[in-house]
Short mmCIF file of C-alpha atoms and ligand atoms in Angstrom, two decimals:
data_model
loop_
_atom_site.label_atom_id
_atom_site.label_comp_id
_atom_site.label_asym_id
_atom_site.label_seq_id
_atom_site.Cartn_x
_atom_site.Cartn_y
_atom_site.Cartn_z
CA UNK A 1 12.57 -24.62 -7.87
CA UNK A 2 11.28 -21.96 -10.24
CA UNK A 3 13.58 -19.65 -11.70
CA UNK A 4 12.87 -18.19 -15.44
CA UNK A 5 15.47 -16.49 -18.22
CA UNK A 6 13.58 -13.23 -20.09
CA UNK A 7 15.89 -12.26 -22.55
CA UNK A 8 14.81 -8.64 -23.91
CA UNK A 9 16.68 -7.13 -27.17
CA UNK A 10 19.16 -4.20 -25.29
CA UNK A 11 17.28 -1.33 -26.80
CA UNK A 12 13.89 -2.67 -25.39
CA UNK A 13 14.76 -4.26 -21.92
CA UNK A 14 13.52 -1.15 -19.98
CA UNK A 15 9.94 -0.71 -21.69
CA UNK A 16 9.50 -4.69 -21.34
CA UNK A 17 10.69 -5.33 -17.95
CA UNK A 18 8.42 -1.55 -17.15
CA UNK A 19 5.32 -3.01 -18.92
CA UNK A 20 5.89 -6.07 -16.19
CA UNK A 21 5.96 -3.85 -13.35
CA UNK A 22 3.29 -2.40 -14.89
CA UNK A 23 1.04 -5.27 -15.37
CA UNK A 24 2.13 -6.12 -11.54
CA UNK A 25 0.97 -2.85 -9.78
CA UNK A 26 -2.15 -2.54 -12.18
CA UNK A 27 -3.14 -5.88 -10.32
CA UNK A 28 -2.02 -5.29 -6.85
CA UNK A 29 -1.11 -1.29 -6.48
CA UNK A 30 -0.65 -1.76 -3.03
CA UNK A 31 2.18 -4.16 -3.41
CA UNK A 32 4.88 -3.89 -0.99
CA UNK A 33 8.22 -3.52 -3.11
CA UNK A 34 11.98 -3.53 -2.36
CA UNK A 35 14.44 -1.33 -4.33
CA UNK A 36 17.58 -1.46 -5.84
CA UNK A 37 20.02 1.16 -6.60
CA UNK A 38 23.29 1.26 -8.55
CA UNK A 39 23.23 1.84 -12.71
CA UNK A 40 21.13 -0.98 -13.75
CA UNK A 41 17.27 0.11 -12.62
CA UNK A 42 18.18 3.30 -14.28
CA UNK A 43 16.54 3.24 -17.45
CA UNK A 44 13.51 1.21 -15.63
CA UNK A 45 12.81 3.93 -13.09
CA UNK A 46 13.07 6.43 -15.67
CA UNK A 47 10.54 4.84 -17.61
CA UNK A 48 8.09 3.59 -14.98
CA UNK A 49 8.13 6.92 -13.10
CA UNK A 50 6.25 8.05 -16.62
CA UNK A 51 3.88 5.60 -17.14
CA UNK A 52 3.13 3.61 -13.29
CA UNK A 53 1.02 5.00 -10.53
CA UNK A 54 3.46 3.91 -7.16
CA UNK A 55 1.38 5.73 -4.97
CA UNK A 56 -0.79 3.38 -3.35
CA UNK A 57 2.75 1.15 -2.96
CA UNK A 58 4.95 1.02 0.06
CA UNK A 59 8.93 0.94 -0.95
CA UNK A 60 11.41 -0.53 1.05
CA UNK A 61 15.24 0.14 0.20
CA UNK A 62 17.75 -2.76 -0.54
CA UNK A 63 20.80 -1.34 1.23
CA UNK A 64 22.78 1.61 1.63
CA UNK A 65 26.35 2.68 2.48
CA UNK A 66 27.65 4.18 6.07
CA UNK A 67 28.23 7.37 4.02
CA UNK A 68 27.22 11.13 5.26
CA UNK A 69 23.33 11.79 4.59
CA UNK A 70 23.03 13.09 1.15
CA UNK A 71 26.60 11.78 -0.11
CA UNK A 72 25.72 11.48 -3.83
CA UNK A 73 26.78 7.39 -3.79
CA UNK A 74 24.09 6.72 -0.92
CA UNK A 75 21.70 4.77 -2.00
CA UNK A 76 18.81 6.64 -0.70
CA UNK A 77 20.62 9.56 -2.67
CA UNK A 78 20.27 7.75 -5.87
CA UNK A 79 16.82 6.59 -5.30
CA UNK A 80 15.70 9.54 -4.93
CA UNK A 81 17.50 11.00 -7.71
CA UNK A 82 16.84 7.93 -10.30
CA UNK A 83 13.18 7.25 -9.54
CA UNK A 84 11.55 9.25 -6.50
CA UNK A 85 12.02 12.64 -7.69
CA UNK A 86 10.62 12.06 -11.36
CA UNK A 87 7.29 10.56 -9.62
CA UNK A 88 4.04 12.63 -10.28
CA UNK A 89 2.89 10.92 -6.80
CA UNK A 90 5.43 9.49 -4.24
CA UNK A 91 4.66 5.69 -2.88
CA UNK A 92 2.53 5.02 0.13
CA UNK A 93 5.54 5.08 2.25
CA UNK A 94 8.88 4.44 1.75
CA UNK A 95 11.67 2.77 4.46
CA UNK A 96 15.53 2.99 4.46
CA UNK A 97 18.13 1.54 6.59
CA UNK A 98 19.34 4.23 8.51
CA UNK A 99 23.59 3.83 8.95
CA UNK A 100 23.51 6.52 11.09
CA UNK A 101 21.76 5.44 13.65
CA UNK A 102 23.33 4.93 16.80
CA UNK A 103 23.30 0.77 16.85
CA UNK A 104 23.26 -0.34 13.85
CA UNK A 105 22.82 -3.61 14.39
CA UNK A 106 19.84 -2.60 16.37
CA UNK A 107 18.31 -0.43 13.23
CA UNK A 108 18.73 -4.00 10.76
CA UNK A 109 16.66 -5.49 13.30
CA UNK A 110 13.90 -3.05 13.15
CA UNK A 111 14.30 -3.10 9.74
CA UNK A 112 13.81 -6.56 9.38
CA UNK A 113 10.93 -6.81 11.53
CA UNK A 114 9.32 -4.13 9.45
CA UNK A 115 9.60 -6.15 6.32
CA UNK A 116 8.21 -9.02 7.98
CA UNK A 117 5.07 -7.76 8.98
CA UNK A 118 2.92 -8.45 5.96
CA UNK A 119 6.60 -9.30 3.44
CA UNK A 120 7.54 -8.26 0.29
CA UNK A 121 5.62 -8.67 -2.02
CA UNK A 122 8.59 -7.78 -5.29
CA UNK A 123 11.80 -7.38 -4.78
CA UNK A 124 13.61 -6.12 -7.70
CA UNK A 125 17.70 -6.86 -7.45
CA UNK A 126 21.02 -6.22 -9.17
CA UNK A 127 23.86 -8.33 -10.02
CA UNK A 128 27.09 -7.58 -8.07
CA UNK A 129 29.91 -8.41 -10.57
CA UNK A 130 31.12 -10.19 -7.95
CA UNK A 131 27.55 -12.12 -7.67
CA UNK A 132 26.82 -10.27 -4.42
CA UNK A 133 22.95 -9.47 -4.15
CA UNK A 134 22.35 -5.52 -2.04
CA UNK A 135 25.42 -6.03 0.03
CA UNK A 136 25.17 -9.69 0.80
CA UNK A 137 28.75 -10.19 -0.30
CA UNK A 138 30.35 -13.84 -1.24
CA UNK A 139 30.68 -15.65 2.10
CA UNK A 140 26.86 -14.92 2.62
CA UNK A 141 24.88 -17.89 3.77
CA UNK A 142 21.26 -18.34 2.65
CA UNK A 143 20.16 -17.34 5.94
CA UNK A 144 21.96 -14.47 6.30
CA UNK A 145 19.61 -11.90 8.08
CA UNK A 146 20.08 -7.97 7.42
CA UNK A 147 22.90 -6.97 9.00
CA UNK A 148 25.99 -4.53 8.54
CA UNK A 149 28.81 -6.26 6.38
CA UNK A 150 32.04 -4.97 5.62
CA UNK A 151 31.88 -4.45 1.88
CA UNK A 152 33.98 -6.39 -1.31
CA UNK A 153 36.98 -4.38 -2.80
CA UNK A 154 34.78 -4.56 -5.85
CA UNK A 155 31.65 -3.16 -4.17
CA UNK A 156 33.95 -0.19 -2.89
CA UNK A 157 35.02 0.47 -6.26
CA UNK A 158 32.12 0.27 -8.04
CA UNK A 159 30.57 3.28 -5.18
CA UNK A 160 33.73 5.01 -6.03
CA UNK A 161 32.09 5.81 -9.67
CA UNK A 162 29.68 8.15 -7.86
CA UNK A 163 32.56 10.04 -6.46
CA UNK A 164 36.29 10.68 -5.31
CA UNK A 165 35.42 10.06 -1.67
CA UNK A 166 32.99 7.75 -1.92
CA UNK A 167 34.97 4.42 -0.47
CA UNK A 168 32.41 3.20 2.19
CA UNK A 169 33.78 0.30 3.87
CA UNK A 170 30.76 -0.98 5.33
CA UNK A 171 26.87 -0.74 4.53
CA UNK A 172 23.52 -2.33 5.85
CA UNK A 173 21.86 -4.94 3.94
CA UNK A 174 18.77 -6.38 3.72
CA UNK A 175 20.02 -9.83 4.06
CA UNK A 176 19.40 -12.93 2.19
CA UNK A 177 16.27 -14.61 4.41
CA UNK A 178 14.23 -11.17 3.67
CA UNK A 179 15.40 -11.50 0.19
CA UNK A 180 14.37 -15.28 -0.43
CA UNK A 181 11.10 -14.84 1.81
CA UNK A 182 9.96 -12.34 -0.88
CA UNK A 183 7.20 -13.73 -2.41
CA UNK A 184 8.14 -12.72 -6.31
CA UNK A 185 11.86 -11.93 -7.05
CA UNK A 186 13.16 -10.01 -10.35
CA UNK A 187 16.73 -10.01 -11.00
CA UNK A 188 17.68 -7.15 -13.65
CA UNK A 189 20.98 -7.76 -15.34
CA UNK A 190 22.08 -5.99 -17.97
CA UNK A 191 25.28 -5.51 -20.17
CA UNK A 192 28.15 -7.41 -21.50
CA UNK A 193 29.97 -6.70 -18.47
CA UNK A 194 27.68 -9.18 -16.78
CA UNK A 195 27.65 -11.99 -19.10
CA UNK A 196 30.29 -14.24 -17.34
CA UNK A 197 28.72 -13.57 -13.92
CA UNK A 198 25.04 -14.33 -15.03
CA UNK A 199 26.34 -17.42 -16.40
CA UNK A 200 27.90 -18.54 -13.28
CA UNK A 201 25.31 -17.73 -11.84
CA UNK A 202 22.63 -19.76 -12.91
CA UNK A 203 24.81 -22.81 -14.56
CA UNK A 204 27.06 -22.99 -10.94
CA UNK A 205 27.07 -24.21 -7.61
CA UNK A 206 24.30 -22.72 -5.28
CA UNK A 207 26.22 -21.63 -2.57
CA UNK A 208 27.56 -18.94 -0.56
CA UNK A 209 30.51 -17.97 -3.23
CA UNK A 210 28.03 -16.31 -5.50
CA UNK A 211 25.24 -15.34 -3.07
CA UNK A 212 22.74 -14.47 -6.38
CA UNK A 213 22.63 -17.89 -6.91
CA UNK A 214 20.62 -18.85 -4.24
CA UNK A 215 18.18 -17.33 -6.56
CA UNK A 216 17.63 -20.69 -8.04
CA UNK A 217 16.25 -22.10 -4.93
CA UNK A 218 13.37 -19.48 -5.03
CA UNK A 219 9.30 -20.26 -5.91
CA UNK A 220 8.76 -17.80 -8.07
CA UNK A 221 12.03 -15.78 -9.77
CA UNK A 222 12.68 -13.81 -13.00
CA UNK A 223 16.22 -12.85 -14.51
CA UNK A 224 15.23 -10.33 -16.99
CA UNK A 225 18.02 -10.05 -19.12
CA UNK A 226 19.57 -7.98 -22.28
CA UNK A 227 21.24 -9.81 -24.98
CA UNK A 228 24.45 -8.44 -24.11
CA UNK A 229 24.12 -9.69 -20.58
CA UNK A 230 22.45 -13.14 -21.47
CA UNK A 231 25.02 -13.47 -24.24
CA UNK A 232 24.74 -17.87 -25.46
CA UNK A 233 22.33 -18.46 -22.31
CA UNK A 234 18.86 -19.46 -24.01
CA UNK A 235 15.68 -18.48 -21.98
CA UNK A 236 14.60 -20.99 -19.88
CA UNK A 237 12.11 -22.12 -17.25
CA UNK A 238 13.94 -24.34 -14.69
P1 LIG B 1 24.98 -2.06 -10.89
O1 LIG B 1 25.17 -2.75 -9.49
O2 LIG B 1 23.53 -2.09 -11.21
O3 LIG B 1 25.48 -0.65 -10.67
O4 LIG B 1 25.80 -2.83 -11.88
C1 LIG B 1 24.56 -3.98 -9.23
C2 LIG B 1 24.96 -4.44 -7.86
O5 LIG B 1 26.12 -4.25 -7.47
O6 LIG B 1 24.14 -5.03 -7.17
#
């Protein structure tokens, strides 16, 4: 088990955590990369679509709501508004999970078997407040492939701040097998909000109540961290 705590002073976690990604891409710009969405990459994307060259990288989205295409709280909406559209150069190529399509279950499979052909090489991840990591929700076994779920009260609300109609009640997630076959995971947490859940996270059980902390069972994962979010935690190899 491999997991490591960055802790990065609030005003400087998006330059550090960039000059990773940086560092990363410099030594493998074809990587293939998952994305998250949601308020925590923000100030990341903003800062790496200045200073990275993506365009030799292939992107692969987390998750995403059964919304209507182009519903401001989709996540391929947000992508493209928090990251794709400040590029000078888009990425290689970039692949979403398509809740429109007419068997979903069918499209997470072709998703899935996309990712597998050659793996991720970085995924980068929220925190759920409710430890959920894309939409793997608590109940989500380690081997939980990607699959539509019917979303957390929490998760609802949360896509409710991009909108008064935006209650999805399902969404398609890359599932937790993809996620744990990646071969480098970063985990971005930031805030005070999501001190008591980071904690639980990596001083709890492992198990399917707080899916992100199957985390700890990884080769090769990094929490980056603000102070506010990392609060007493120290950082720590482990
Ligand atoms: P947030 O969402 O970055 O908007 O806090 C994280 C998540 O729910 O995975």
């Amino acid at each position: 088990m491999s997991l490591r705590l960055e802790v990065f002073d609030d005003q400087e976690w998006a330059a550090r955590v960039t000059d990773r990604w940086a560092e990363f891409l410099r030594n493998a710009p074809a990587s293939r990369m998952c994305l998250p969405t949601g308020e925590t990459p923000v100030p990341v994307f903003a800062e790496a679509a200045q200073r990275i060259d993506f365009s030799a990288a292939t992107v692969f989205m987390l998750d995403e709501f059964e919304l209507p295409f182009g519903h401001l709280a989709r996540c391929d909406s947000m992508l493209r508004r928090d990251f794709l559209d400040h590029l000078a150069a888009l990425p290689a190529a970039i692949h979403v999970l398509n809740p429109a399509a007419p068997d979903p279950a069918a499209e997470c499979r072709r998703y899935e078997s996309i990712v597998e052909v050659g793996g991720l090489d970085l995924t980068l991840l929220g925190l759920g407040g409710n430890g959920h990591l894309g939409l793997n929700e608590p109940g989500s076994t380690a081997d939980a492939p990607t699959r539509v779920v019917r979303l957390a009260p929490s998760t609802i609300e949360a896509a409710a701040r991009y909108g008064p109609d935006a209650e999805p009640e399902t969404g398609l997630t890359l599932g937790i097998r993809p996620i744990l076959a990646s071969r480098e995971i970063w985990l971005l947490v930031t805030g005070a909000h999501k001190a008591e859940i980071l904690a639980r996270m990596l001083n709890g059980p492992i198990g399917p109540d707080l899916p992100a902390s199957y985390l700890r069972a990884h080769p090769n994962t990094v929490v980056f961290a603000d102070r506010a979010a990392a609060g007493s935690l120290a950082s720590r190899s482990a």
